[in-house]
PDB file of C-alpha atoms and ligand atoms in Angstrom:
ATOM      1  CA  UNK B   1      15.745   5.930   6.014  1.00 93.00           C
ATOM      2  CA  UNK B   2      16.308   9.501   5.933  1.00 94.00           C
ATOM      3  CA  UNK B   3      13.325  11.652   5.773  1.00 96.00           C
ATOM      4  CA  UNK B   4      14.311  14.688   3.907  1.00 97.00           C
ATOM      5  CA  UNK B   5      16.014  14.991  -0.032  1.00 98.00           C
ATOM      6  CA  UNK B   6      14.588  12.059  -1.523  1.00 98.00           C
ATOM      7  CA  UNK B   7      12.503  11.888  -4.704  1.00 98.00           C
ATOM      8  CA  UNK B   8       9.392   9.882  -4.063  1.00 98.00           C
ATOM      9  CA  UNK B   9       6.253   8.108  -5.931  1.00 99.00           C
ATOM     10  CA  UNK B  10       4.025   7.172  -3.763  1.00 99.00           C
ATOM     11  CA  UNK B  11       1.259   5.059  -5.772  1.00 98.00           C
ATOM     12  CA  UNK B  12      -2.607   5.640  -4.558  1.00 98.00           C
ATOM     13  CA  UNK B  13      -1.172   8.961  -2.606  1.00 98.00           C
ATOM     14  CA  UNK B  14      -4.015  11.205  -3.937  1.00 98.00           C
ATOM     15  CA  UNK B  15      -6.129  10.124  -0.717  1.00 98.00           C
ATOM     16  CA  UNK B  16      -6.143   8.624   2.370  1.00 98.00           C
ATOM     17  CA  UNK B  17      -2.539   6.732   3.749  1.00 98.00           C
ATOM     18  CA  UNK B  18      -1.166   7.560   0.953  1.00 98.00           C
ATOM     19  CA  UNK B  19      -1.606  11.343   0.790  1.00 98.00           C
ATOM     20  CA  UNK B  20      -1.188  11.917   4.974  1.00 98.00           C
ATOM     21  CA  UNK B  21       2.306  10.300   3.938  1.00 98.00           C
ATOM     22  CA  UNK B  22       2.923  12.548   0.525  1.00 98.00           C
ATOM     23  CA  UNK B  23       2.530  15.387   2.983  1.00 98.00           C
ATOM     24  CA  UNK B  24       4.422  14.727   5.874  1.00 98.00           C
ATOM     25  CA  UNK B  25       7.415  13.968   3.155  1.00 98.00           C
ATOM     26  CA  UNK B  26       6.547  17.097   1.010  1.00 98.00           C
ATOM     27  CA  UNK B  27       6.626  19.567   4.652  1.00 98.00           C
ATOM     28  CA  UNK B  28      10.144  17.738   5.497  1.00 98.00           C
ATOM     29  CA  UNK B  29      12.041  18.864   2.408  1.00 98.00           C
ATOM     30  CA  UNK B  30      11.293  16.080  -0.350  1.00 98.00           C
ATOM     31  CA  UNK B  31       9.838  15.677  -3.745  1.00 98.00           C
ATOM     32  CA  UNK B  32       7.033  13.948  -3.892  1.00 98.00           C
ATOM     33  CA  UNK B  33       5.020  12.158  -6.806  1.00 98.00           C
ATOM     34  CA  UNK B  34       1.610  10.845  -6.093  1.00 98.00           C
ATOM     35  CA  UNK B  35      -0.479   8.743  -9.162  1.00 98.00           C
ATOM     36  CA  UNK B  36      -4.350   6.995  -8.874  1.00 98.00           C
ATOM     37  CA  UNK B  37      -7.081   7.088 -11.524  1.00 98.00           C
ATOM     38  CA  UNK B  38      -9.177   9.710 -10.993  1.00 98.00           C
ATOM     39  CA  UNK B  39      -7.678  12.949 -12.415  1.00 98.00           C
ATOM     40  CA  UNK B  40     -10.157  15.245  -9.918  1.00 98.00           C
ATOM     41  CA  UNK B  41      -8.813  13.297  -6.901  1.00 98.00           C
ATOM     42  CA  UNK B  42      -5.138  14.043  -7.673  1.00 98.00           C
ATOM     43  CA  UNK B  43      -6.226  18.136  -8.564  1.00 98.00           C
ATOM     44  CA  UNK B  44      -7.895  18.242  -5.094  1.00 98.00           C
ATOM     45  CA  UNK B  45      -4.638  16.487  -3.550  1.00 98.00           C
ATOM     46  CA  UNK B  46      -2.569  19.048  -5.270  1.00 98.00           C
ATOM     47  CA  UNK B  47      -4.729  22.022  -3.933  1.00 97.00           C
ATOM     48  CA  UNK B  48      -4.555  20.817  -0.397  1.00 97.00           C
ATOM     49  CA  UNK B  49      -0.420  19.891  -0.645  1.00 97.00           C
ATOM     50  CA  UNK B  50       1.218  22.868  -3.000  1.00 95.00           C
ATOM     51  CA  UNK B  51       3.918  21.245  -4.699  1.00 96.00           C
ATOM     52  CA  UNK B  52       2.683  17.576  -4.962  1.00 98.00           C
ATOM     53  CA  UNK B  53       3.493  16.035  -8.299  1.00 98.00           C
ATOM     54  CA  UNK B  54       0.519  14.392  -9.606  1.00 98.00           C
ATOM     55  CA  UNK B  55       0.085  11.542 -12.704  1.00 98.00           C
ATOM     56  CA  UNK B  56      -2.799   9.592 -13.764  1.00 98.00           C
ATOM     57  CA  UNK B  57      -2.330   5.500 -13.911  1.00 98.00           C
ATOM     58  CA  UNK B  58      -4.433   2.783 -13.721  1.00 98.00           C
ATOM     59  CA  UNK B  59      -2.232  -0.054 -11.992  1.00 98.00           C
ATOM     60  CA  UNK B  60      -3.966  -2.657 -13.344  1.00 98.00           C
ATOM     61  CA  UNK B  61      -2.721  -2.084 -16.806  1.00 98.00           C
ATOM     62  CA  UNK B  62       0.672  -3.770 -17.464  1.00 98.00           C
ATOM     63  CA  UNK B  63       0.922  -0.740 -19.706  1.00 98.00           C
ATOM     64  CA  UNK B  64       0.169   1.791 -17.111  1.00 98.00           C
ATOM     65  CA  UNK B  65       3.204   0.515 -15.334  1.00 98.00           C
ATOM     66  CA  UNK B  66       5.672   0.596 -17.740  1.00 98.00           C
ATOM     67  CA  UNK B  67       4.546   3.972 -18.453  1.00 98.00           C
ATOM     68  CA  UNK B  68       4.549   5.253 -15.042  1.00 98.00           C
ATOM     69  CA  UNK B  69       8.431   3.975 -14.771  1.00 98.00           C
ATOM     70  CA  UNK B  70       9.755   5.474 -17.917  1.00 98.00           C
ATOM     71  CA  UNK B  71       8.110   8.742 -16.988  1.00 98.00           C
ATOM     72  CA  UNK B  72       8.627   9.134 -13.764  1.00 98.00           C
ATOM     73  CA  UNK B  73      12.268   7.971 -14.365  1.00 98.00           C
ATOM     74  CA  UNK B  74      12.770  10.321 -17.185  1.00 98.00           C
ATOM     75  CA  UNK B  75      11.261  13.428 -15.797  1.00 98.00           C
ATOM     76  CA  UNK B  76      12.711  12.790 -12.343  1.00 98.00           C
ATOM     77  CA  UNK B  77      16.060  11.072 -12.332  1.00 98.00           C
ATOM     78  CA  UNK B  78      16.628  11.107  -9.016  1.00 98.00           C
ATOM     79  CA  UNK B  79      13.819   9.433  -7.557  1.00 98.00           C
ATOM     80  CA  UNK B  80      14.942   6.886  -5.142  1.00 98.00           C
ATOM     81  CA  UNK B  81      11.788   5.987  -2.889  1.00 98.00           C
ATOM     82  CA  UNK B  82       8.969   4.050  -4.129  1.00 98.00           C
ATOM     83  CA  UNK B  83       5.828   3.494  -1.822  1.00 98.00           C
ATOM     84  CA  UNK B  84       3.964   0.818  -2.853  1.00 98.00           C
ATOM     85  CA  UNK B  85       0.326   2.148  -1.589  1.00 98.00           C
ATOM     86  CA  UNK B  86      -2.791   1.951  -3.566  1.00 98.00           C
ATOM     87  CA  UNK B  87      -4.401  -1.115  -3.158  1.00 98.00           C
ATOM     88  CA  UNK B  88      -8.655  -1.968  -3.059  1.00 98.00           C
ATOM     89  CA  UNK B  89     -10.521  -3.694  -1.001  1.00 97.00           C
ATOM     90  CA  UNK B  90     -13.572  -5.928  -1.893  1.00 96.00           C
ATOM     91  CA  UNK B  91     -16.363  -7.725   0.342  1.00 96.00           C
ATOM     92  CA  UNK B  92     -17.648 -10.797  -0.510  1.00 97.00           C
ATOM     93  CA  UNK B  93     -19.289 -14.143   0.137  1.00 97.00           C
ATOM     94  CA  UNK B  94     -17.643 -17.181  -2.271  1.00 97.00           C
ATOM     95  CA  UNK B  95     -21.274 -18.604  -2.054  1.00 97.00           C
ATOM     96  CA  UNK B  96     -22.722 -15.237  -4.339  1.00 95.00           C
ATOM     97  CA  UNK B  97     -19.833 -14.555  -5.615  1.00 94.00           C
ATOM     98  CA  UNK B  98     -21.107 -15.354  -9.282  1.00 93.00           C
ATOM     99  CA  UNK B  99     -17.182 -15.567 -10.204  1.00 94.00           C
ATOM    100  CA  UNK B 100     -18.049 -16.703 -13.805  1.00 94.00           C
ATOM    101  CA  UNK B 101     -19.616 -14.135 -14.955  1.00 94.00           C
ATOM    102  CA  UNK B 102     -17.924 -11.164 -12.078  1.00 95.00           C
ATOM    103  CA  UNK B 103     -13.760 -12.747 -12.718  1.00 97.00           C
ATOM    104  CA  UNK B 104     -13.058  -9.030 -13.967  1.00 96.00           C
ATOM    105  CA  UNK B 105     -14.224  -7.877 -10.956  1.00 96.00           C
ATOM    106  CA  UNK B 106     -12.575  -9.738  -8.208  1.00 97.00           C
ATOM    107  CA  UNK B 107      -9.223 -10.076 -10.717  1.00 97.00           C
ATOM    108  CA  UNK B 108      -8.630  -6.377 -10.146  1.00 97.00           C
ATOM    109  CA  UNK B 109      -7.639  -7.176  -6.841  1.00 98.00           C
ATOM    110  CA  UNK B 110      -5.014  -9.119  -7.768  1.00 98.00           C
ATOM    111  CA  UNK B 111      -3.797  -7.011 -10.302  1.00 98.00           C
ATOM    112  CA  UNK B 112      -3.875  -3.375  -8.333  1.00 98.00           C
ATOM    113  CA  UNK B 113      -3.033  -4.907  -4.666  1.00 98.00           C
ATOM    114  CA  UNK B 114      -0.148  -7.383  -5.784  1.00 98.00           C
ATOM    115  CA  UNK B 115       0.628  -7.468  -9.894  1.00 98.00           C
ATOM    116  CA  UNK B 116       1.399  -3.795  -9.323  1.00 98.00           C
ATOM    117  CA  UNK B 117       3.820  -3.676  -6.277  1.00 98.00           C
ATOM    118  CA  UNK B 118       5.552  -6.502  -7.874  1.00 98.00           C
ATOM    119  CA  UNK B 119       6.029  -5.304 -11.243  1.00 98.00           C
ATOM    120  CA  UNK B 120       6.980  -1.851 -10.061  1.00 99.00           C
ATOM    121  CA  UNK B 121       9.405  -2.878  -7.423  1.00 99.00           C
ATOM    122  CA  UNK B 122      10.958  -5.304 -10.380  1.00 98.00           C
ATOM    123  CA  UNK B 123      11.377  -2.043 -12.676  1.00 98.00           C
ATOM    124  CA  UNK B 124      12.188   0.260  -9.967  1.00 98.00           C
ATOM    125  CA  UNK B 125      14.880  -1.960  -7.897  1.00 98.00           C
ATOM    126  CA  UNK B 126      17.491  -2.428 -10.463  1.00 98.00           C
ATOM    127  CA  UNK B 127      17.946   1.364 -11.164  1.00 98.00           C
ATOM    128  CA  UNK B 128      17.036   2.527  -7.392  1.00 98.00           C
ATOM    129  CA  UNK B 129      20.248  -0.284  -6.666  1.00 97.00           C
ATOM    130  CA  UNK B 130      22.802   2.253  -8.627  1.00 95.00           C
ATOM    131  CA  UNK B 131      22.217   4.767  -6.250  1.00 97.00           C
ATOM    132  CA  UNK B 132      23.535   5.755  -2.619  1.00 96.00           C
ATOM    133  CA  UNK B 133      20.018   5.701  -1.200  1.00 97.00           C
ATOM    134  CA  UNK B 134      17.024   4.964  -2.061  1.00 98.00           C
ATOM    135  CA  UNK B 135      14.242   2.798  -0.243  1.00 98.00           C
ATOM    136  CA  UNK B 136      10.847   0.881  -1.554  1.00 98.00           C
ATOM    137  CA  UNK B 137       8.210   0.788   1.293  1.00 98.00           C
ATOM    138  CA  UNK B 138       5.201  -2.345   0.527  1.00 98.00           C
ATOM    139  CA  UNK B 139       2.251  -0.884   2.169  1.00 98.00           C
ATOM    140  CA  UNK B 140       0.329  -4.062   3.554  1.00 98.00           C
ATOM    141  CA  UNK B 141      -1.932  -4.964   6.458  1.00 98.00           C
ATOM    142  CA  UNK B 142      -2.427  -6.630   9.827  1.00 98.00           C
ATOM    143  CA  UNK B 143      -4.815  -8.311   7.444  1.00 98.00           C
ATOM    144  CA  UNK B 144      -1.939  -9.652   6.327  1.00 98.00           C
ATOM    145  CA  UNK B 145      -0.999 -11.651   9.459  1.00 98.00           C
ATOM    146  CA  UNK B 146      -4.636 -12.238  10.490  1.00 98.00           C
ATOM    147  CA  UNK B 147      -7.015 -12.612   7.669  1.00 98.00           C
ATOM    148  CA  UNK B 148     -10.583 -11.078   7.864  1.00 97.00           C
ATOM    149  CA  UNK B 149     -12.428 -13.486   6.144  1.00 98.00           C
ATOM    150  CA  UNK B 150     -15.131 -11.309   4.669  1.00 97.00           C
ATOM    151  CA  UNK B 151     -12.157  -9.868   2.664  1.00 98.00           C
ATOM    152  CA  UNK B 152     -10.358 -13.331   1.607  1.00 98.00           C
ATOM    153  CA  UNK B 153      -8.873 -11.654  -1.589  1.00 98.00           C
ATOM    154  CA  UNK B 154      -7.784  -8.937  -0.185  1.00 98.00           C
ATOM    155  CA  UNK B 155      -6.442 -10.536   2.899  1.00 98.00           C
ATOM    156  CA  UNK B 156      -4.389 -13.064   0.801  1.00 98.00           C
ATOM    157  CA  UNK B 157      -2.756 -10.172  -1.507  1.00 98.00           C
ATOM    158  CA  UNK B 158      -1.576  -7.994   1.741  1.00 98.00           C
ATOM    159  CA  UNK B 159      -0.547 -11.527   2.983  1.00 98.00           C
ATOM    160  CA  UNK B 160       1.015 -12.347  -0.363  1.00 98.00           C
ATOM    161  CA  UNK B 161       2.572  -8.737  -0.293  1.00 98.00           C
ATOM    162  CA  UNK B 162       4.200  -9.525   3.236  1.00 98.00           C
ATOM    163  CA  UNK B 163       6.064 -12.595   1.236  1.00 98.00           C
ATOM    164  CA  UNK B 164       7.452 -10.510  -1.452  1.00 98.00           C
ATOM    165  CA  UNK B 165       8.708  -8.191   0.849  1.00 98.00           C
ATOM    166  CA  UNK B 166      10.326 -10.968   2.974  1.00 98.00           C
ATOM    167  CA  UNK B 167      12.364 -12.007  -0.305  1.00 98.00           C
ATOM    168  CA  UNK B 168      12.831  -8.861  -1.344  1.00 98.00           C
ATOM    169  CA  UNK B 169      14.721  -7.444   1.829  1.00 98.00           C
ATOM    170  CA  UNK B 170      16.847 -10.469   1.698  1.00 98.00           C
ATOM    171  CA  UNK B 171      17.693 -10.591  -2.382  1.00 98.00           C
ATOM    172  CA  UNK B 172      18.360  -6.327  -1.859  1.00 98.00           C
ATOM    173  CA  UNK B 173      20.573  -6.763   1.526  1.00 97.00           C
ATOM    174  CA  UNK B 174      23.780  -5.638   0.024  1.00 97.00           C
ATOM    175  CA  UNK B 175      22.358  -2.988  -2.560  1.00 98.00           C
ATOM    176  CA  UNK B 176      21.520   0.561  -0.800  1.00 97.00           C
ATOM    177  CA  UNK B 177      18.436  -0.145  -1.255  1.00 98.00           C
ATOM    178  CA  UNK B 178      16.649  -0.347   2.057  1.00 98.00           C
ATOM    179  CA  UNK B 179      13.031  -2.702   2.348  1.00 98.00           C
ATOM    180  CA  UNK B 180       9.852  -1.164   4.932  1.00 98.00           C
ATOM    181  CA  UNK B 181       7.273  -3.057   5.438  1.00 98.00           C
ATOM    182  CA  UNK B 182       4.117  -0.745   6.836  1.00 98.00           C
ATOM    183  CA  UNK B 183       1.036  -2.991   8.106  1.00 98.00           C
ATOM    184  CA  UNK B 184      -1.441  -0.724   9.253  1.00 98.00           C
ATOM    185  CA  UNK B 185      -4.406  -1.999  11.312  1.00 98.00           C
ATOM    186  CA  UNK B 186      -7.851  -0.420  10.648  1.00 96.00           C
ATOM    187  CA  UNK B 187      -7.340   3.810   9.716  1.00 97.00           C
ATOM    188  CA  UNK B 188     -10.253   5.990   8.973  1.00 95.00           C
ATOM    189  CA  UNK B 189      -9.716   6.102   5.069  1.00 95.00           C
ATOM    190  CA  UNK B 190     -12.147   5.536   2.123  1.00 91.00           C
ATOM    191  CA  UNK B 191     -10.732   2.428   1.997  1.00 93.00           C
ATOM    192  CA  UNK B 192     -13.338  -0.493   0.189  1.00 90.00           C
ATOM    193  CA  UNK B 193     -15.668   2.574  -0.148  1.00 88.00           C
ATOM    194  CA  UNK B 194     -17.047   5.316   2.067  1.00 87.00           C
ATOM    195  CA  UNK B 195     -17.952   4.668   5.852  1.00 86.00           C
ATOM    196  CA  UNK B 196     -16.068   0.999   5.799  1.00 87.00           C
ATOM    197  CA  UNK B 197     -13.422   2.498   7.861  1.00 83.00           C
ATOM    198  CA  UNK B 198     -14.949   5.182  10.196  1.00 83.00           C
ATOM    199  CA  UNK B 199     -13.793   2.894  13.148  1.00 89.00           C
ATOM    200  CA  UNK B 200     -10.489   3.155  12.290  1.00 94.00           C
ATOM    201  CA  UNK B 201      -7.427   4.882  13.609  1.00 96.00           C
ATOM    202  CA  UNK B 202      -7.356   8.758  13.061  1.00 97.00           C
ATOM    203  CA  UNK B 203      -5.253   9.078   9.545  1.00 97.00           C
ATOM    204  CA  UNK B 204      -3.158  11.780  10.678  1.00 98.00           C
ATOM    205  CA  UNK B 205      -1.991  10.540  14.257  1.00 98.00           C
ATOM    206  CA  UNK B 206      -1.276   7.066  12.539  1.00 98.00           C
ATOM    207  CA  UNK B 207       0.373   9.118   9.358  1.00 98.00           C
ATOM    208  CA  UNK B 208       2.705  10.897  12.249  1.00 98.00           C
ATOM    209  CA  UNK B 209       3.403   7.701  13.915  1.00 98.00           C
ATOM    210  CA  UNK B 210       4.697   5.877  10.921  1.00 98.00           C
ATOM    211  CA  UNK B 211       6.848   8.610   9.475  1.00 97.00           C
ATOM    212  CA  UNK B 212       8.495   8.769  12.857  1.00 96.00           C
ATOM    213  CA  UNK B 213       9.035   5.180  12.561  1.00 96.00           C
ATOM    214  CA  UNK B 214      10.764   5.405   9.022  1.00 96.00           C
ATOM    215  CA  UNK B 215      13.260   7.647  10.901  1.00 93.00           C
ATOM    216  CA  UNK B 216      14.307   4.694  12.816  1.00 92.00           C
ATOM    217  CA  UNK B 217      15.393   2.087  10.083  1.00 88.00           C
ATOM    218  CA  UNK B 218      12.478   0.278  11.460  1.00 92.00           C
ATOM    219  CA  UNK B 219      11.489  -2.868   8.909  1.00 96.00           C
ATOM    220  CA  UNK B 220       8.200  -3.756   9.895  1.00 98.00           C
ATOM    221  CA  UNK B 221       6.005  -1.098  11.285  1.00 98.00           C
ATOM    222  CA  UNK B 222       2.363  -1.755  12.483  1.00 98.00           C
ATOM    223  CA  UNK B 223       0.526   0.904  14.576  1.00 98.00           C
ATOM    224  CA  UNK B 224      -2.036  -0.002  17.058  1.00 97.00           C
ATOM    225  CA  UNK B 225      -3.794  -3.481  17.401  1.00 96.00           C
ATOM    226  CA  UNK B 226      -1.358  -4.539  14.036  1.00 97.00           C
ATOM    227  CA  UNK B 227       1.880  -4.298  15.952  1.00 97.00           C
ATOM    228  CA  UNK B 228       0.848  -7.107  18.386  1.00 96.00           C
ATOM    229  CA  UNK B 229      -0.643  -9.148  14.900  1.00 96.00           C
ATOM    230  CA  UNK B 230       2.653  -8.932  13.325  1.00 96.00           C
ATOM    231  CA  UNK B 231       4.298 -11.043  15.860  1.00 95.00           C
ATOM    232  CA  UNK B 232       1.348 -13.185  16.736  1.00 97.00           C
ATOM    233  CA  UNK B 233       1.665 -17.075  17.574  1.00 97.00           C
ATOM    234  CA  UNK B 234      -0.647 -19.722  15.072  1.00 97.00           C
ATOM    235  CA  UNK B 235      -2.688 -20.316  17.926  1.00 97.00           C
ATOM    236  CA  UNK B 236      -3.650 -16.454  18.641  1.00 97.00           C
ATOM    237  CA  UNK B 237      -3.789 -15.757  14.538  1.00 97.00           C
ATOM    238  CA  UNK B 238      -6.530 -18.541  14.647  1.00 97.00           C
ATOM    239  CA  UNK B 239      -8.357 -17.025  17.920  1.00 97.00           C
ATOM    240  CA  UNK B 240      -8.121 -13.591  16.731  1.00 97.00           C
ATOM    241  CA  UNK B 241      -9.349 -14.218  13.000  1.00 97.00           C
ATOM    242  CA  UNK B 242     -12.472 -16.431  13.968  1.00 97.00           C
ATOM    243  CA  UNK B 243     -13.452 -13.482  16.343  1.00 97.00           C
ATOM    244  CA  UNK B 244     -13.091 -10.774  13.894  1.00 96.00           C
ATOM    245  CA  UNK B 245     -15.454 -13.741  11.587  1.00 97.00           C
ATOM    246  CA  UNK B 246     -17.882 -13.980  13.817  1.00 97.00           C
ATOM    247  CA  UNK B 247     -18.335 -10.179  14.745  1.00 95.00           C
ATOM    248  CA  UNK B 248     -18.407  -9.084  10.673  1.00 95.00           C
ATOM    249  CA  UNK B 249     -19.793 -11.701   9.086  1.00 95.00           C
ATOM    250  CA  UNK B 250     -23.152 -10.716   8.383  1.00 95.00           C
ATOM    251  CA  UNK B 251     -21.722  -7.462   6.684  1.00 93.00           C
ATOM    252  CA  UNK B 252     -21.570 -10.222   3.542  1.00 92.00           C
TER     253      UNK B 252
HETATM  254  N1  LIG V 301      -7.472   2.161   5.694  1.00 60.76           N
HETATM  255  C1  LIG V 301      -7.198   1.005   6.266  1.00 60.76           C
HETATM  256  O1  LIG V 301      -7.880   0.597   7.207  1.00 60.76           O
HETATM  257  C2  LIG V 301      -6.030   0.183   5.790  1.00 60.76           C
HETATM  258  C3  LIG V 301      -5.579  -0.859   6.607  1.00 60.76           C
HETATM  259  C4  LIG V 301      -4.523  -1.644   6.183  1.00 60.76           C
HETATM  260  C5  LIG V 301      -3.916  -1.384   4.971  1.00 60.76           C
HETATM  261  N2  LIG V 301      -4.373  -0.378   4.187  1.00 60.76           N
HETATM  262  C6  LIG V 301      -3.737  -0.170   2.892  1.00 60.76           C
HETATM  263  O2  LIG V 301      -3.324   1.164   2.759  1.00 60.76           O
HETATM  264  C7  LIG V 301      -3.233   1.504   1.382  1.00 60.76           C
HETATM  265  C8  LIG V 301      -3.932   2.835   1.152  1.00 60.76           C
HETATM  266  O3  LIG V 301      -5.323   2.678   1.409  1.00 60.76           O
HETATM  267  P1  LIG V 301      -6.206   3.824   2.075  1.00 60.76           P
HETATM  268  O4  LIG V 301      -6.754   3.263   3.320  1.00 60.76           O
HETATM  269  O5  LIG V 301      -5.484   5.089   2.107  1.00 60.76           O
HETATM  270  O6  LIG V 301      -7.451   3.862   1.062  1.00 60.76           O
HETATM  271  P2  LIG V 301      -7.777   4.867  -0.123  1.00 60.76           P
HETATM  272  O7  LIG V 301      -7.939   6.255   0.379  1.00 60.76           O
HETATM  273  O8  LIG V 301      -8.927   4.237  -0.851  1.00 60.76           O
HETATM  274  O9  LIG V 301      -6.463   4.835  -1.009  1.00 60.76           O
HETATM  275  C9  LIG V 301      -6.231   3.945  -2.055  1.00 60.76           C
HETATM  276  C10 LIG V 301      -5.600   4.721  -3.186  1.00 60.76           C
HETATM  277  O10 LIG V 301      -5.225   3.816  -4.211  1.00 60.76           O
HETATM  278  C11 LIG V 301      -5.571   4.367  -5.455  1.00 60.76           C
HETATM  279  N3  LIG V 301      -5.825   3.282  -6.397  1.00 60.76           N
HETATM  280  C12 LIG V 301      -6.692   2.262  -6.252  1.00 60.76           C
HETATM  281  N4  LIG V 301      -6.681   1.486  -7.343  1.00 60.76           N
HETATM  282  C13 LIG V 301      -5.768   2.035  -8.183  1.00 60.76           C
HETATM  283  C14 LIG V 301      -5.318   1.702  -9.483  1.00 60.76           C
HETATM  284  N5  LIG V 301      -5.812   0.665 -10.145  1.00 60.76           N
HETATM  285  N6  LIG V 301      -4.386   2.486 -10.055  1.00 60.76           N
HETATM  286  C15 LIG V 301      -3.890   3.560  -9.412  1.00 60.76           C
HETATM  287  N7  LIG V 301      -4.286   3.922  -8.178  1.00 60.76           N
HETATM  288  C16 LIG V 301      -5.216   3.170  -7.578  1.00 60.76           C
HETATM  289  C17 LIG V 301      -6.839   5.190  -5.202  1.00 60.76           C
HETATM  290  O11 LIG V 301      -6.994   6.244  -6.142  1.00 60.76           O
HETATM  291  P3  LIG V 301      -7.984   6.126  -7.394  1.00 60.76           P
HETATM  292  O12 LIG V 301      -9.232   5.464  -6.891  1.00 60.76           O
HETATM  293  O13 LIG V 301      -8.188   7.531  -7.849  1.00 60.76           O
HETATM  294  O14 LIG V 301      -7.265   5.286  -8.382  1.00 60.76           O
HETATM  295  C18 LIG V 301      -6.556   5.738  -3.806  1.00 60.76           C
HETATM  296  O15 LIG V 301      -5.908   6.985  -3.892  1.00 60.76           O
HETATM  297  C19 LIG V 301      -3.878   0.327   0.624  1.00 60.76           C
HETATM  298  O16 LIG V 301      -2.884  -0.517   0.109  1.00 60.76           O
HETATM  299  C20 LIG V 301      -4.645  -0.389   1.707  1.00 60.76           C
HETATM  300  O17 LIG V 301      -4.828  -1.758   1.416  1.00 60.76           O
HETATM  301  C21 LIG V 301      -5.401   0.433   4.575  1.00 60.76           C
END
């Protein structure tokens, strides 16, 4: 895709992934709109990348959505790149899961991780498709290809998310409208709450990496241990998720 002129909304870009990204595009010459649900978050965003376009939304609301599209539509026609980003990430054990009483709890990761890049791709697609370029980039996971079992929600919406985007490239191949797919293994984000993530790839050398990547009409783009997952054989999925089990599972 090209990496300079567009109008984007990246959802979740008030931190982590989705911020290193909002300012790599903003410092190459492109508008950039960022929404989450914490109004300080998006203020402190907007002090530390002059020029970001902030708006509060809570993707779990079917209303939030809608209203996210019609303003961001009406306020900036021209956007043509949405990144589908925010997403949560929650830890549990089925056996305590308590899911009678807690449903409300473990639903939102549904709603936010895969309700939300499905709804807004469906909104966005048909009026990004009337346009000469424009591009919608699903954010997922390796966790996607190789499920970490002490995050089986999660794992199954980035897995679900890979899916969608699958179908979607295919039903969009002869619209301008061009399909990414970014996996990302592990990065040092807040990701699931502070200090989950501290292991994980420095954000801003994986934020350079995949912006380079966009560059190169590249469709699926890991980064580290996720580019080998993406391509990975049953066998090896099997091997590599039982040892990424075994090695986390008493963090449940
Ligand atoms: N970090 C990793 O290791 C890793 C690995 C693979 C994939 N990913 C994916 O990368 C994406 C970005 O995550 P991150 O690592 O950058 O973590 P992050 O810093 O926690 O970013 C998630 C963003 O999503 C927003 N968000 C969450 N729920 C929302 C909702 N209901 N409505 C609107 N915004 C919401 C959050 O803002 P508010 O809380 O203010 O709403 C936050 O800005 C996620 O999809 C994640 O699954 C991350």
């Amino acid at each position: 895709m090209k990496l300079s002129g567009n109008t984007l909304l990246i959802t979740g870009g008030g931190t982590g992934i989705g911020l290193a990204l909002a300012e790599r595009f903003v410092n190459n010459g492109n508008t950039v709109i960022v929404c989450g649900r914490r109004e300080n978050v998006l203020q402190d965003a907007k002090d530390k990348v002059p020029g970001l376009i902030t708006r509060v939304c809570n993707l779990e609301e079917v209303s939030d959505r809608l209203a996210l599209f019609d303003w961001v539509t009406a306020n900036y026609p021209e956007v043509n790149v949405l990144v589908n980003n925010a997403g949560i990430q929650q830890r549990f054990n089925v056996l305590q899961s308590d899911a009678r009483d807690n449903w409300g709890y473990f639903s939102k990761e549904i709603s936010t991780n895969l309700e939300a890049p499905f709804h807004l791709t469906m909104l966005f697609a048909p009026y990004f498709a009337a346009k000469d370029s424009a591009a919608i980039i699903n954010v997922t996971s390796g966790l996607a290809f190789t499920p970490f079992a002490i995050a089986p929600m999660y794992s199954a919406t980035k897995a679900a998310l890979h899916s969608f985007t699958v179908s979607l490239r295919h039903q969009l191949s002869e619209t301008s409208v061009e399909v990414v797919e970014v996996a990302p293994p592990a990065v040092a984000t807040d990701l699931g709450g502070a200090g989950l993530h501290t292991q994980g790839e420095p954000l801003d050398a994986f934020a350079d990496a995949i912006f380079n990547e966009l560059a190169w009409d590249s469709k699926e783009i890991g980064y580290g241990t996720s580019v080998a997952r993406l391509h990975m054989s049953r066998d090896d999925i099997d091997g590599y998720t039982e040892k990424m089990y075994q090695s986390t599972k008493h963090l449940i």
